PDB file of C-alpha atoms in Angstrom:
ATOM      1  CA  MET W   1      -3.896 -29.568 -10.552  1.00  0.00           C
ATOM      2  CA  PRO W   2      -7.678 -29.119 -10.049  1.00  0.00           C
ATOM      3  CA  PHE W   3      -7.120 -25.356 -10.108  1.00  0.00           C
ATOM      4  CA  CYS W   4      -5.530 -25.592 -13.562  1.00  0.00           C
ATOM      5  CA  GLU W   5      -8.474 -27.634 -14.788  1.00  0.00           C
ATOM      6  CA  GLU W   6     -10.865 -24.983 -13.435  1.00  0.00           C
ATOM      7  CA  LEU W   7      -8.860 -22.279 -15.180  1.00  0.00           C
ATOM      8  CA  GLY W   8      -8.878 -24.270 -18.392  1.00  0.00           C
ATOM      9  CA  ALA W   9     -12.626 -24.726 -18.176  1.00  0.00           C
ATOM     10  CA  ALA W  10     -13.145 -21.034 -17.395  1.00  0.00           C
ATOM     11  CA  ALA W  11     -10.875 -19.927 -20.209  1.00  0.00           C
ATOM     12  CA  GLY W  12     -12.505 -22.239 -22.719  1.00  0.00           C
ATOM     13  CA  SER W  13     -10.394 -21.088 -25.648  1.00  0.00           C
ATOM     14  CA  PRO W  14      -7.013 -19.496 -26.332  1.00  0.00           C
ATOM     15  CA  PHE W  15      -8.715 -16.179 -27.084  1.00  0.00           C
ATOM     16  CA  VAL W  16     -10.563 -16.101 -23.749  1.00  0.00           C
ATOM     17  CA  ARG W  17      -7.413 -17.226 -21.943  1.00  0.00           C
ATOM     18  CA  ASP W  18      -5.417 -14.404 -23.535  1.00  0.00           C
ATOM     19  CA  MET W  19      -8.123 -11.911 -22.598  1.00  0.00           C
ATOM     20  CA  MET W  20      -8.041 -13.152 -18.999  1.00  0.00           C
ATOM     21  CA  ILE W  21      -4.263 -12.763 -18.936  1.00  0.00           C
ATOM     22  CA  VAL W  22      -4.505  -9.191 -20.249  1.00  0.00           C
ATOM     23  CA  LYS W  23      -7.233  -8.313 -17.732  1.00  0.00           C
ATOM     24  CA  PHE W  24      -5.334  -9.758 -14.793  1.00  0.00           C
ATOM     25  CA  GLN W  25      -2.071  -8.111 -15.897  1.00  0.00           C
ATOM     26  CA  ARG W  26      -3.816  -4.725 -16.062  1.00  0.00           C
ATOM     27  CA  GLU W  27      -5.159  -5.253 -12.569  1.00  0.00           C
ATOM     28  CA  VAL W  28      -1.653  -6.122 -11.348  1.00  0.00           C
ATOM     29  CA  ASP W  29      -0.289  -2.956 -12.978  1.00  0.00           C
ATOM     30  CA  VAL W  30      -2.949  -0.829 -11.254  1.00  0.00           C
ATOM     31  CA  LEU W  31      -2.263  -2.504  -7.913  1.00  0.00           C
ATOM     32  CA  LEU W  32       1.466  -1.873  -8.225  1.00  0.00           C
ATOM     33  CA  LEU W  33       0.873   1.756  -9.222  1.00  0.00           C
ATOM     34  CA  ASP W  34      -1.446   2.234  -6.240  1.00  0.00           C
ATOM     35  CA  GLU W  35       1.152   0.601  -4.020  1.00  0.00           C
ATOM     36  CA  ALA W  36       3.846   3.001  -5.228  1.00  0.00           C
ATOM     37  CA  GLU W  37       1.588   6.025  -4.604  1.00  0.00           C
ATOM     38  CA  LEU W  38       0.709   4.774  -1.121  1.00  0.00           C
ATOM     39  CA  ARG W  39       4.375   4.215  -0.290  1.00  0.00           C
ATOM     40  CA  LYS W  40       5.150   7.752  -1.475  1.00  0.00           C
ATOM     41  CA  LYS W  41       2.366   9.145   0.725  1.00  0.00           C
ATOM     42  CA  ALA W  42       3.580   7.131   3.728  1.00  0.00           C
ATOM     43  CA  LYS W  43       7.127   8.396   3.176  1.00  0.00           C
ATOM     44  CA  GLY W  44       5.879  12.002   3.165  1.00  0.00           C
ATOM     45  CA  ILE W  45       3.985  11.453   6.398  1.00  0.00           C
ATOM     46  CA  ARG W  46       7.017   9.816   8.017  1.00  0.00           C
ATOM     47  CA  SER W  47       9.109  12.857   7.025  1.00  0.00           C
ATOM     48  CA  ARG W  48       6.544  15.115   8.669  1.00  0.00           C
ATOM     49  CA  VAL W  49       6.675  12.961  11.799  1.00  0.00           C
ATOM     50  CA  ALA W  50      10.472  13.171  11.876  1.00  0.00           C
ATOM     51  CA  GLU W  51      10.370  16.972  11.562  1.00  0.00           C
ATOM     52  CA  ARG W  52       7.845  17.206  14.384  1.00  0.00           C
ATOM     53  CA  ASP W  53      10.028  14.933  16.514  1.00  0.00           C
ATOM     54  CA  MET W  54      12.844  17.455  16.168  1.00  0.00           C
ATOM     55  CA  VAL W  55      10.500  20.317  17.107  1.00  0.00           C
ATOM     56  CA  LEU W  56       9.188  18.354  20.083  1.00  0.00           C
ATOM     57  CA  GLY W  57      12.726  17.723  21.248  1.00  0.00           C
ATOM     58  CA  GLU W  58      13.463  21.455  21.139  1.00  0.00           C
ATOM     59  CA  LEU W  59      10.194  22.383  22.845  1.00  0.00           C
ATOM     60  CA  GLN W  60      10.831  19.980  25.689  1.00  0.00           C
ATOM     61  CA  HIS W  61      13.872  22.069  26.576  1.00  0.00           C
ATOM     62  CA  LEU W  62      11.575  25.100  27.034  1.00  0.00           C
ATOM     63  CA  MET W  63       9.200  23.633  29.606  1.00  0.00           C
ATOM     64  CA  ALA W  64       8.837  26.957  31.451  1.00  0.00           C
ATOM     65  CA  PHE W  65       5.695  28.171  29.659  1.00  0.00           C
ATOM     66  CA  ASP W  66       2.145  26.795  29.589  1.00  0.00           C
ATOM     67  CA  SER W  67       1.947  27.547  25.864  1.00  0.00           C
ATOM     68  CA  THR W  68       4.955  25.288  25.332  1.00  0.00           C
ATOM     69  CA  LEU W  69       3.208  22.425  27.131  1.00  0.00           C
ATOM     70  CA  GLN W  70       0.102  23.002  25.023  1.00  0.00           C
ATOM     71  CA  SER W  71       2.198  23.001  21.837  1.00  0.00           C
ATOM     72  CA  ILE W  72       3.890  19.755  22.869  1.00  0.00           C
ATOM     73  CA  SER W  73       0.495  18.188  23.541  1.00  0.00           C
ATOM     74  CA  GLU W  74      -0.899  19.298  20.157  1.00  0.00           C
ATOM     75  CA  LEU W  75       2.183  18.094  18.305  1.00  0.00           C
ATOM     76  CA  SER W  76       2.002  14.748  20.095  1.00  0.00           C
ATOM     77  CA  LYS W  77      -1.616  14.322  18.979  1.00  0.00           C
ATOM     78  CA  LEU W  78      -0.611  15.096  15.392  1.00  0.00           C
ATOM     79  CA  GLN W  79       2.189  12.561  15.656  1.00  0.00           C
ATOM     80  CA  THR W  80      -0.243   9.884  16.823  1.00  0.00           C
ATOM     81  CA  GLN W  81      -2.689  10.667  14.004  1.00  0.00           C
ATOM     82  CA  ASP W  82       0.047  10.580  11.374  1.00  0.00           C
ATOM     83  CA  LEU W  83       1.549   7.346  12.659  1.00  0.00           C
ATOM     84  CA  THR W  84      -1.918   5.756  12.683  1.00  0.00           C
ATOM     85  CA  GLU W  85      -2.423   6.879   9.081  1.00  0.00           C
ATOM     86  CA  VAL W  86       0.960   5.461   8.039  1.00  0.00           C
ATOM     87  CA  ALA W  87       0.080   2.129   9.662  1.00  0.00           C
ATOM     88  CA  ALA W  88      -3.229   2.010   7.770  1.00  0.00           C
ATOM     89  CA  ILE W  89      -1.464   2.877   4.505  1.00  0.00           C
ATOM     90  CA  LEU W  90       1.106   0.131   4.997  1.00  0.00           C
ATOM     91  CA  VAL W  91      -1.642  -2.421   5.721  1.00  0.00           C
ATOM     92  CA  ASN W  92      -3.282  -1.356   2.450  1.00  0.00           C
ATOM     93  CA  VAL W  93       0.073  -1.723   0.656  1.00  0.00           C
ATOM     94  CA  MET W  94       0.422  -5.260   2.002  1.00  0.00           C
ATOM     95  CA  LYS W  95      -3.090  -6.139   0.791  1.00  0.00           C
ATOM     96  CA  LYS W  96      -2.289  -4.800  -2.676  1.00  0.00           C
ATOM     97  CA  GLN W  97       0.977  -6.747  -2.769  1.00  0.00           C
ATOM     98  CA  THR W  98      -0.834  -9.932  -1.768  1.00  0.00           C
ATOM     99  CA  ARG W  99      -3.518  -9.453  -4.435  1.00  0.00           C
ATOM    100  CA  ALA W 100      -0.901  -8.665  -7.103  1.00  0.00           C
ATOM    101  CA  SER W 101       1.057 -11.776  -6.137  1.00  0.00           C
ATOM    102  CA  GLU W 102      -2.082 -13.934  -6.348  1.00  0.00           C
ATOM    103  CA  LEU W 103      -2.942 -12.528  -9.775  1.00  0.00           C
ATOM    104  CA  LEU W 104       0.587 -13.109 -11.039  1.00  0.00           C
ATOM    105  CA  GLY W 105       0.251 -16.740  -9.955  1.00  0.00           C
ATOM    106  CA  VAL W 106      -3.037 -17.051 -11.862  1.00  0.00           C
ATOM    107  CA  ILE W 107      -1.456 -15.429 -14.927  1.00  0.00           C
ATOM    108  CA  GLU W 108       1.401 -17.952 -14.867  1.00  0.00           C
ATOM    109  CA  LYS W 109      -1.069 -20.842 -14.584  1.00  0.00           C
ATOM    110  CA  LEU W 110      -3.128 -19.460 -17.462  1.00  0.00           C
ATOM    111  CA  LYS W 111      -0.012 -19.147 -19.592  1.00  0.00           C
ATOM    112  CA  ALA W 112       0.886 -22.741 -18.788  1.00  0.00           C
ATOM    113  CA  LEU W 113      -2.442 -24.106 -20.027  1.00  0.00           C
ATOM    114  CA  PRO W 114      -2.082 -26.205 -23.166  1.00  0.00           C
ATOM    115  CA  TYR W 115      -3.827 -24.809 -26.263  1.00  0.00           C
TER     116      TYR W 115
END
């Protein structure tokens, strides 16, 4: 309940409260849009990783040449870089989801304030 009192004091008036709601809702919309773009990027990278996995599987059958071993090594490095990037993207997605969830909670509390 102290949080609601703080919100009420910060809002001060119905007009300010409504402005806060609009501001927070816009931020939530931006966060969700960013999240969707990041998920799309991560999906593209995962597709690239899957394609390289198929190529690596085929190359491993051709172990006779040094160039094949070099290609496998280079592809493996790319795989590691891409998987690291996907992990970082997904951490960012989780942070955006958490922030959006917090803001939605604040919006609901602002809407519940008596005016």
